[in-house]
Short mmCIF file of C-alpha atoms and ligand atoms in Angstrom, two decimals:
data_model
loop_
_atom_site.label_atom_id
_atom_site.label_comp_id
_atom_site.label_asym_id
_atom_site.label_seq_id
_atom_site.Cartn_x
_atom_site.Cartn_y
_atom_site.Cartn_z
CA UNK P 1 96.33 74.47 96.09
CA UNK P 2 95.44 73.92 92.44
CA UNK P 3 97.98 76.47 91.23
CA UNK P 4 101.73 76.15 91.20
CA UNK P 5 102.15 79.69 92.51
CA UNK P 6 100.14 82.50 94.09
CA UNK P 7 100.48 86.20 94.79
CA UNK P 8 99.99 88.03 98.07
CA UNK P 9 99.30 91.76 98.03
CA UNK P 10 100.14 93.67 101.20
CA UNK P 11 97.75 96.37 102.34
CA UNK P 12 100.18 97.89 104.86
CA UNK P 13 102.81 98.21 102.12
CA UNK P 14 100.35 100.10 99.93
CA UNK P 15 99.48 102.39 102.84
CA UNK P 16 103.15 103.04 103.36
CA UNK P 17 103.80 103.84 99.69
CA UNK P 18 100.80 106.12 99.33
CA UNK P 19 101.93 108.04 102.41
CA UNK P 20 105.39 108.39 100.93
CA UNK P 21 103.98 109.65 97.61
CA UNK P 22 101.70 112.11 99.41
CA UNK P 23 104.70 113.47 101.31
CA UNK P 24 106.38 114.16 97.97
CA UNK P 25 103.46 116.07 96.47
CA UNK P 26 101.93 117.80 99.49
CA UNK P 27 98.23 118.23 100.28
CA UNK P 28 97.37 120.47 97.28
CA UNK P 29 98.24 118.02 94.53
CA UNK P 30 95.92 115.16 93.60
CA UNK P 31 97.23 111.62 93.28
CA UNK P 32 95.96 109.58 90.36
CA UNK P 33 96.66 105.90 90.90
CA UNK P 34 97.83 104.35 87.62
CA UNK P 35 96.52 100.81 87.29
CA UNK P 36 97.14 100.01 83.63
CA UNK P 37 98.70 96.64 82.78
CA UNK P 38 96.33 94.88 85.21
CA UNK P 39 97.54 97.18 88.00
CA UNK P 40 101.14 96.37 87.05
CA UNK P 41 100.27 92.72 87.44
CA UNK P 42 98.81 93.07 90.92
CA UNK P 43 95.30 92.51 89.56
CA UNK P 44 92.81 95.31 88.97
CA UNK P 45 90.06 93.56 90.93
CA UNK P 46 92.31 93.13 93.96
CA UNK P 47 94.26 96.35 93.78
CA UNK P 48 91.41 98.77 92.96
CA UNK P 49 89.32 98.19 96.09
CA UNK P 50 92.47 98.03 98.22
CA UNK P 51 93.66 101.40 96.91
CA UNK P 52 90.24 102.89 97.50
CA UNK P 53 90.41 101.61 101.05
CA UNK P 54 93.74 103.45 101.38
CA UNK P 55 92.12 106.74 100.32
CA UNK P 56 92.63 106.77 96.54
CA UNK P 57 89.78 108.54 94.72
CA UNK P 58 91.30 108.97 91.23
CA UNK P 59 92.47 106.17 88.93
CA UNK P 60 94.20 106.15 85.55
CA UNK P 61 93.88 103.19 83.18
CA UNK P 62 95.10 102.56 79.64
CA UNK P 63 91.95 101.30 77.97
CA UNK P 64 88.17 101.02 78.12
CA UNK P 65 88.24 97.37 79.18
CA UNK P 66 90.40 98.25 82.18
CA UNK P 67 88.04 101.09 83.06
CA UNK P 68 85.12 98.66 82.97
CA UNK P 69 86.92 96.09 85.11
CA UNK P 70 87.88 98.73 87.64
CA UNK P 71 84.45 100.26 87.80
CA UNK P 72 82.85 96.88 88.38
CA UNK P 73 85.24 96.02 91.18
CA UNK P 74 85.15 99.29 93.16
CA UNK P 75 82.74 99.34 96.11
CA UNK P 76 82.30 103.15 95.94
CA UNK P 77 82.43 105.66 93.10
CA UNK P 78 85.78 107.05 91.98
CA UNK P 79 87.10 109.10 89.10
CA UNK P 80 88.40 106.93 86.28
CA UNK P 81 90.55 108.38 83.51
CA UNK P 82 91.46 106.48 80.32
CA UNK P 83 94.89 107.53 79.04
CA UNK P 84 95.03 105.47 75.88
CA UNK P 85 92.73 103.20 73.94
CA UNK P 86 89.05 103.90 73.61
CA UNK P 87 87.24 103.01 70.42
CA UNK P 88 84.39 105.09 69.03
CA UNK P 89 81.66 102.59 70.02
CA UNK P 90 82.79 102.83 73.67
CA UNK P 91 82.85 106.63 73.77
CA UNK P 92 79.17 106.91 74.60
CA UNK P 93 79.51 104.27 77.30
CA UNK P 94 82.41 106.16 78.85
CA UNK P 95 80.51 109.44 78.82
CA UNK P 96 77.37 107.85 80.30
CA UNK P 97 79.50 106.48 83.16
CA UNK P 98 81.39 109.71 83.81
CA UNK P 99 84.63 108.12 82.71
CA UNK P 100 87.16 110.73 81.68
CA UNK P 101 89.53 110.18 78.79
CA UNK P 102 92.58 111.53 77.01
CA UNK P 103 92.03 113.11 73.61
CA UNK P 104 95.09 113.43 71.37
CA UNK P 105 93.60 113.74 67.86
CA UNK P 106 91.04 116.07 66.26
CA UNK P 107 88.93 113.08 65.11
CA UNK P 108 88.52 111.82 68.62
CA UNK P 109 87.40 115.21 69.83
CA UNK P 110 84.73 115.31 67.14
CA UNK P 111 83.60 111.78 67.93
CA UNK P 112 83.50 112.63 71.63
CA UNK P 113 81.31 115.66 70.96
CA UNK P 114 79.00 113.51 68.84
CA UNK P 115 78.78 110.76 71.46
CA UNK P 116 78.17 113.32 74.20
CA UNK P 117 75.32 114.78 72.17
CA UNK P 118 73.77 111.32 71.91
CA UNK P 119 74.31 110.64 75.60
CA UNK P 120 72.91 114.05 76.50
CA UNK P 121 75.86 114.50 78.84
CA UNK P 122 79.21 116.28 78.67
CA UNK P 123 82.37 114.38 77.74
CA UNK P 124 85.14 115.10 80.26
CA UNK P 125 88.29 115.22 78.21
CA UNK P 126 91.96 115.56 79.00
CA UNK P 127 93.75 117.16 76.09
CA UNK P 128 97.14 115.52 75.64
CA UNK P 129 99.77 117.72 74.07
CA UNK P 130 102.83 116.64 72.12
CA UNK P 131 105.85 118.12 73.85
CA UNK P 132 108.65 115.90 72.58
CA UNK P 133 107.96 112.25 73.36
CA UNK P 134 106.43 111.71 69.94
CA UNK P 135 103.93 109.10 71.02
CA UNK P 136 100.45 110.55 71.39
CA UNK P 137 99.45 114.20 71.74
CA UNK P 138 98.25 117.10 69.59
CA UNK P 139 101.01 118.55 67.45
CA UNK P 140 101.63 122.29 67.61
CA UNK P 141 100.37 122.51 64.02
CA UNK P 142 96.97 121.21 65.13
CA UNK P 143 96.65 123.63 68.01
CA UNK P 144 94.66 126.32 66.27
CA UNK P 145 92.10 123.81 65.03
CA UNK P 146 91.98 122.16 68.46
CA UNK P 147 91.18 125.41 70.25
CA UNK P 148 88.45 126.27 67.78
CA UNK P 149 86.93 122.85 68.22
CA UNK P 150 86.99 123.15 72.00
CA UNK P 151 85.15 126.45 71.77
CA UNK P 152 82.72 125.21 69.19
CA UNK P 153 81.80 122.04 71.09
CA UNK P 154 81.88 123.44 74.61
CA UNK P 155 78.25 122.52 75.15
CA UNK P 156 79.23 118.86 75.01
CA UNK P 157 82.94 118.81 75.71
CA UNK P 158 84.27 119.75 79.11
CA UNK P 159 87.97 120.58 79.26
CA UNK P 160 88.78 118.56 82.35
CA UNK P 161 92.51 118.33 81.90
CA UNK P 162 95.57 119.44 79.98
CA UNK P 163 98.45 117.00 80.05
CA UNK P 164 101.57 115.51 78.56
CA UNK P 165 103.93 112.62 79.30
CA UNK P 166 107.73 112.69 79.65
CA UNK P 167 110.04 110.49 77.64
CA UNK P 168 112.15 108.78 80.29
CA UNK P 169 112.38 111.00 83.38
CA UNK P 170 113.91 108.07 85.29
CA UNK P 171 117.30 108.47 83.67
CA UNK P 172 119.63 111.47 83.89
CA UNK P 173 120.63 110.71 80.30
CA UNK P 174 117.31 112.24 79.26
CA UNK P 175 117.61 115.33 81.44
CA UNK P 176 117.77 117.86 78.62
CA UNK P 177 114.93 116.25 76.73
CA UNK P 178 112.73 116.38 79.84
CA UNK P 179 113.56 120.04 80.46
CA UNK P 180 112.73 120.85 76.84
CA UNK P 181 109.40 119.04 77.20
CA UNK P 182 108.61 121.00 80.35
CA UNK P 183 109.37 124.24 78.59
CA UNK P 184 107.21 123.31 75.62
CA UNK P 185 104.36 122.34 77.88
CA UNK P 186 104.44 125.61 79.83
CA UNK P 187 104.30 127.60 76.61
CA UNK P 188 101.35 125.56 75.39
CA UNK P 189 99.56 125.95 78.69
CA UNK P 190 99.98 129.67 78.44
CA UNK P 191 98.56 129.73 74.95
CA UNK P 192 95.51 127.86 76.23
CA UNK P 193 95.00 130.46 78.94
CA UNK P 194 95.32 133.23 76.39
CA UNK P 195 92.58 131.58 74.35
CA UNK P 196 90.30 131.54 77.42
CA UNK P 197 90.51 127.77 77.67
CA UNK P 198 90.82 126.85 81.32
CA UNK P 199 91.30 123.17 82.10
CA UNK P 200 90.37 122.07 85.62
CA UNK P 201 93.47 119.93 86.09
CA UNK P 202 96.93 120.28 84.64
CA UNK P 203 99.02 117.15 84.94
CA UNK P 204 102.26 115.83 83.52
CA UNK P 205 104.16 113.77 86.08
CA UNK P 206 104.68 110.00 86.28
CA UNK P 207 106.61 108.48 89.21
CA UNK P 208 110.03 109.46 87.92
CA UNK P 209 109.04 113.04 87.08
CA UNK P 210 107.39 113.39 90.50
CA UNK P 211 110.64 112.42 92.20
CA UNK P 212 113.11 114.11 89.89
CA UNK P 213 111.33 117.26 88.75
CA UNK P 214 109.05 118.85 91.36
CA UNK P 215 107.95 121.55 88.88
CA UNK P 216 106.05 118.86 87.02
CA UNK P 217 103.56 118.19 89.85
CA UNK P 218 101.07 120.93 88.90
CA UNK P 219 97.49 119.89 89.91
CA UNK P 220 97.84 116.12 89.77
CA UNK P 221 100.47 113.40 89.44
CA UNK P 222 99.88 110.07 87.69
CA UNK P 223 101.80 107.52 89.69
CA UNK P 224 102.15 103.88 88.75
CA UNK P 225 105.27 101.93 89.62
CA UNK P 226 106.07 103.61 92.96
CA UNK P 227 102.71 102.77 94.51
CA UNK P 228 103.64 99.15 94.05
CA UNK P 229 106.90 99.75 95.89
CA UNK P 230 109.29 99.72 92.92
CA UNK P 231 111.55 102.60 91.91
CA UNK P 232 111.39 103.73 88.28
CA UNK P 233 115.11 102.96 87.94
CA UNK P 234 118.02 101.86 90.16
CA UNK P 235 119.57 105.27 89.44
CA UNK P 236 116.62 107.11 90.97
CA UNK P 237 116.75 104.85 94.00
CA UNK P 238 120.45 105.37 94.72
CA UNK P 239 120.11 109.11 94.07
CA UNK P 240 117.26 109.43 96.51
CA UNK P 241 118.95 107.34 99.18
CA UNK P 242 122.23 109.24 99.04
CA UNK P 243 120.61 112.68 98.83
CA UNK P 244 118.55 111.91 101.93
CA UNK P 245 121.26 109.92 103.66
CA UNK P 246 118.93 106.96 104.12
CA UNK P 247 119.76 103.29 104.62
CA UNK P 248 116.36 101.70 104.27
CA UNK P 249 114.11 101.88 101.23
CA UNK P 250 111.11 104.08 102.12
CA UNK P 251 108.99 102.06 99.67
CA UNK P 252 107.71 98.57 100.37
CA UNK P 253 106.84 95.94 97.80
CA UNK P 254 103.16 95.01 97.85
CA UNK P 255 103.70 91.85 95.95
CA UNK P 256 104.87 88.53 97.24
CA UNK P 257 104.89 85.93 94.50
CA UNK P 258 105.26 82.52 96.03
CA UNK P 259 105.64 78.95 94.93
CA UNK P 260 107.21 75.87 96.47
CA UNK P 261 109.89 73.34 95.69
CA UNK P 262 108.46 70.62 93.46
CA UNK P 263 111.48 68.34 93.39
CA UNK P 264 115.13 68.12 94.46
CA UNK P 265 118.05 66.57 92.64
CA UNK P 266 121.80 66.04 92.96
CA UNK P 267 123.91 66.95 89.95
CA UNK P 268 127.55 65.86 89.69
CA UNK P 269 130.25 68.38 88.83
CA UNK P 270 130.66 68.86 85.06
CA UNK P 271 127.10 67.92 84.09
CA UNK P 272 124.92 70.36 82.18
CA UNK P 273 121.65 71.45 83.77
CA UNK P 274 118.46 71.81 81.74
CA UNK P 275 118.15 72.32 77.97
CA UNK P 276 121.34 72.74 76.03
CA UNK P 277 124.66 73.77 77.46
CA UNK P 278 123.93 77.14 79.03
CA UNK P 279 124.88 75.94 82.50
CA UNK P 280 127.52 73.42 83.52
CA UNK P 281 127.77 72.46 87.18
CA UNK P 282 131.06 73.87 88.51
CA UNK P 283 130.87 71.52 91.52
CA UNK P 284 128.62 68.80 92.88
CA UNK P 285 125.30 70.58 93.28
CA UNK P 286 121.89 70.29 94.80
CA UNK P 287 119.17 71.66 92.51
CA UNK P 288 115.56 72.55 93.34
CA UNK P 289 112.92 72.43 90.61
CA UNK P 290 110.34 75.22 90.90
CA UNK P 291 107.01 74.78 89.06
CA UNK P 292 107.05 78.26 87.50
CA UNK P 293 108.34 79.19 84.07
CA UNK P 294 107.88 81.74 81.34
CA UNK P 295 104.27 80.59 80.76
CA UNK P 296 103.55 82.25 84.12
CA UNK P 297 105.49 85.35 83.35
CA UNK P 298 108.86 84.43 84.85
CA UNK P 299 110.91 86.02 82.10
CA UNK P 300 113.24 83.84 80.03
CA UNK P 301 115.72 86.68 80.25
CA UNK P 302 116.19 85.68 83.89
CA UNK P 303 117.79 82.41 82.73
CA UNK P 304 121.08 82.02 84.67
CA UNK P 305 120.39 85.46 86.19
CA UNK P 306 117.29 85.47 88.36
CA UNK P 307 117.26 84.82 92.08
CA UNK P 308 114.61 83.41 94.40
CA UNK P 309 114.38 83.12 98.17
CA UNK P 310 114.28 79.80 99.99
CA UNK P 311 114.61 79.53 103.80
CA UNK P 312 115.40 83.24 103.83
CA UNK P 313 118.43 82.77 101.55
CA UNK P 314 119.00 83.68 97.92
CA UNK P 315 119.18 80.91 95.34
CA UNK P 316 120.20 81.62 91.76
CA UNK P 317 118.43 80.35 88.67
CA UNK P 318 120.62 77.83 86.83
CA UNK P 319 120.10 77.10 83.16
CA UNK P 320 117.29 78.28 80.92
CA UNK P 321 113.90 79.20 82.37
CA UNK P 322 111.52 76.62 80.83
CA UNK P 323 107.86 77.00 79.98
CA UNK P 324 106.59 75.55 83.25
CA UNK P 325 109.63 75.03 85.45
CA UNK P 326 112.99 76.41 86.35
CA UNK P 327 115.91 75.13 88.37
CA UNK P 328 117.67 76.96 91.19
CA UNK P 329 120.89 76.22 93.02
CA UNK P 330 120.23 75.22 96.65
CA UNK P 331 123.62 73.62 97.32
CA UNK P 332 124.39 76.12 100.08
CA UNK P 333 120.96 76.18 101.69
CA UNK P 334 121.02 73.76 104.61
CA UNK P 335 118.04 71.50 105.32
CA UNK P 336 116.21 72.40 102.13
CA UNK P 337 113.20 70.15 101.51
CA UNK P 338 110.61 69.40 98.90
CA UNK P 339 107.58 71.63 99.58
CA UNK P 340 109.63 74.50 101.02
CA UNK P 341 108.24 77.93 100.22
CA UNK P 342 109.93 79.75 97.34
CA UNK P 343 109.61 83.52 96.94
CA UNK P 344 110.01 84.62 93.33
CA UNK P 345 109.33 88.29 93.96
CA UNK P 346 108.99 90.02 97.31
CA UNK P 347 110.17 89.28 100.82
CA UNK P 348 111.12 86.27 102.88
CA UNK P 349 112.72 86.82 106.27
CA UNK P 350 114.84 89.92 105.92
CA UNK P 351 115.76 89.37 102.29
CA UNK P 352 113.84 90.73 99.38
CA UNK P 353 113.83 90.14 95.62
CA UNK P 354 112.91 92.86 93.20
CA UNK P 355 113.85 92.40 89.60
CA UNK P 356 115.75 95.68 89.47
CA UNK P 357 118.16 94.21 91.99
CA UNK P 358 119.71 92.25 89.12
CA UNK P 359 121.59 95.35 88.26
CA UNK P 360 122.90 94.32 84.84
CA UNK P 361 119.36 93.96 83.61
CA UNK P 362 117.34 96.83 82.28
CA UNK P 363 115.34 98.73 84.88
CA UNK P 364 112.38 98.38 82.53
CA UNK P 365 112.28 94.71 83.47
CA UNK P 366 110.33 95.50 86.64
CA UNK P 367 107.50 96.93 84.56
CA UNK P 368 107.71 94.10 82.09
CA UNK P 369 107.85 91.22 84.54
CA UNK P 370 105.07 92.60 86.72
CA UNK P 371 102.66 93.21 83.87
CA UNK P 372 103.27 89.77 82.42
CA UNK P 373 102.08 88.03 85.55
CA UNK P 374 99.10 86.13 84.17
CA UNK P 375 95.55 86.87 85.24
CA UNK P 376 95.02 83.31 86.41
CA UNK P 377 97.61 83.25 89.19
CA UNK P 378 95.46 83.60 92.34
CA UNK P 379 95.93 86.86 94.24
CA UNK P 380 95.15 87.43 97.91
CA UNK P 381 95.24 90.51 100.10
CA UNK P 382 97.26 90.20 103.28
CA UNK P 383 97.43 92.82 106.08
C1 LIG A 1 102.32 104.60 82.67
C2 LIG A 1 102.02 106.01 82.70
C3 LIG A 1 102.18 106.74 83.89
C4 LIG A 1 102.76 106.13 85.16
O1 LIG A 1 104.12 105.80 85.00
P1 LIG A 1 104.97 105.24 86.22
O2 LIG A 1 106.38 105.28 85.73
O3 LIG A 1 104.55 103.83 86.44
O4 LIG A 1 104.69 106.08 87.39
C5 LIG A 1 101.81 108.08 83.87
N1 LIG A 1 101.31 108.65 82.74
C6 LIG A 1 101.14 107.97 81.59
C7 LIG A 1 100.59 108.66 80.39
C8 LIG A 1 101.50 106.64 81.52
O5 LIG A 1 101.36 105.97 80.37
#
């Protein structure tokens, strides 16, 4: 093994999660599998074909380079939708390859019409509307112009979708903002209908909106984090579990990020461990050195906080996470040996580590840690 860690991706877990998501949306609503951020760190080239094998036919990416990587790795054709970055030179390429894309500015609509003319093929666009997130989306003030442009360029621009994105549906703190966004969106949708503009697919929901606001499902949901087995926030997880009186998480983590113990060491009580004075041994301790650090995406914010699994037991990170190594406390793990498997994320025995389980830390850390897993950690599919 040339690498100090590797990632296993479980096919049965993905099957399980897709089934769970499909139960939430029913047979009439399409599922778009969101694979931006290198498939939330799982690896586009590994995850794409696996998802297709599990019945996924629609994918959402952030940018043109992700669309290209996905397209090249899929064994059969699928719909690919770019939600974010696509530069003018790539527009024609996207249109030629039937890649759909979000349009949130008048200039992009014009450029798309131009590129479609050159390609001799219609651009399939999803018009993103500003409803209150204030990120991307046509402002109400631009609406009149937008509708005129859609009519004017209908020979080359196909209105494939009408969409928006919610600003934090995973937290009840944002409840009123989400309801206001929904209301705004419905009004805008109506005004499109009244202008004889009929998009094929109306879509607004991410994972959290799908779970928390069933009205948001419409024709299609764009689901990222939950396919990978993570809940959008601990709050959503506990809500769901108590509402349904369940004991066991219906989602399963796909990812198992594994390394092994590189070295063991005894540290006497009172000594500091690692750089600086962030951790002082409260007793005589046994420490395992793990050859993974922030250079491989193990966040520095997990210093003195993170946990790993060794011999089916939890071991806490002690001291600062270094660039290439970190230290964990194995004092209470009997028979621990150099070379023992270490699980950084995922399951070992009947224990499991997901970043959100460190409850004091932001729930956003799941997204962040996953997407920072470097491309060069080897990834393997397991049954
Ligand atoms: C990331 C993203 C999603 C998916 O969000 P999850 O919380 O991972 O389900 C959906 N829509 C848009 C526009 C996004 O950027």
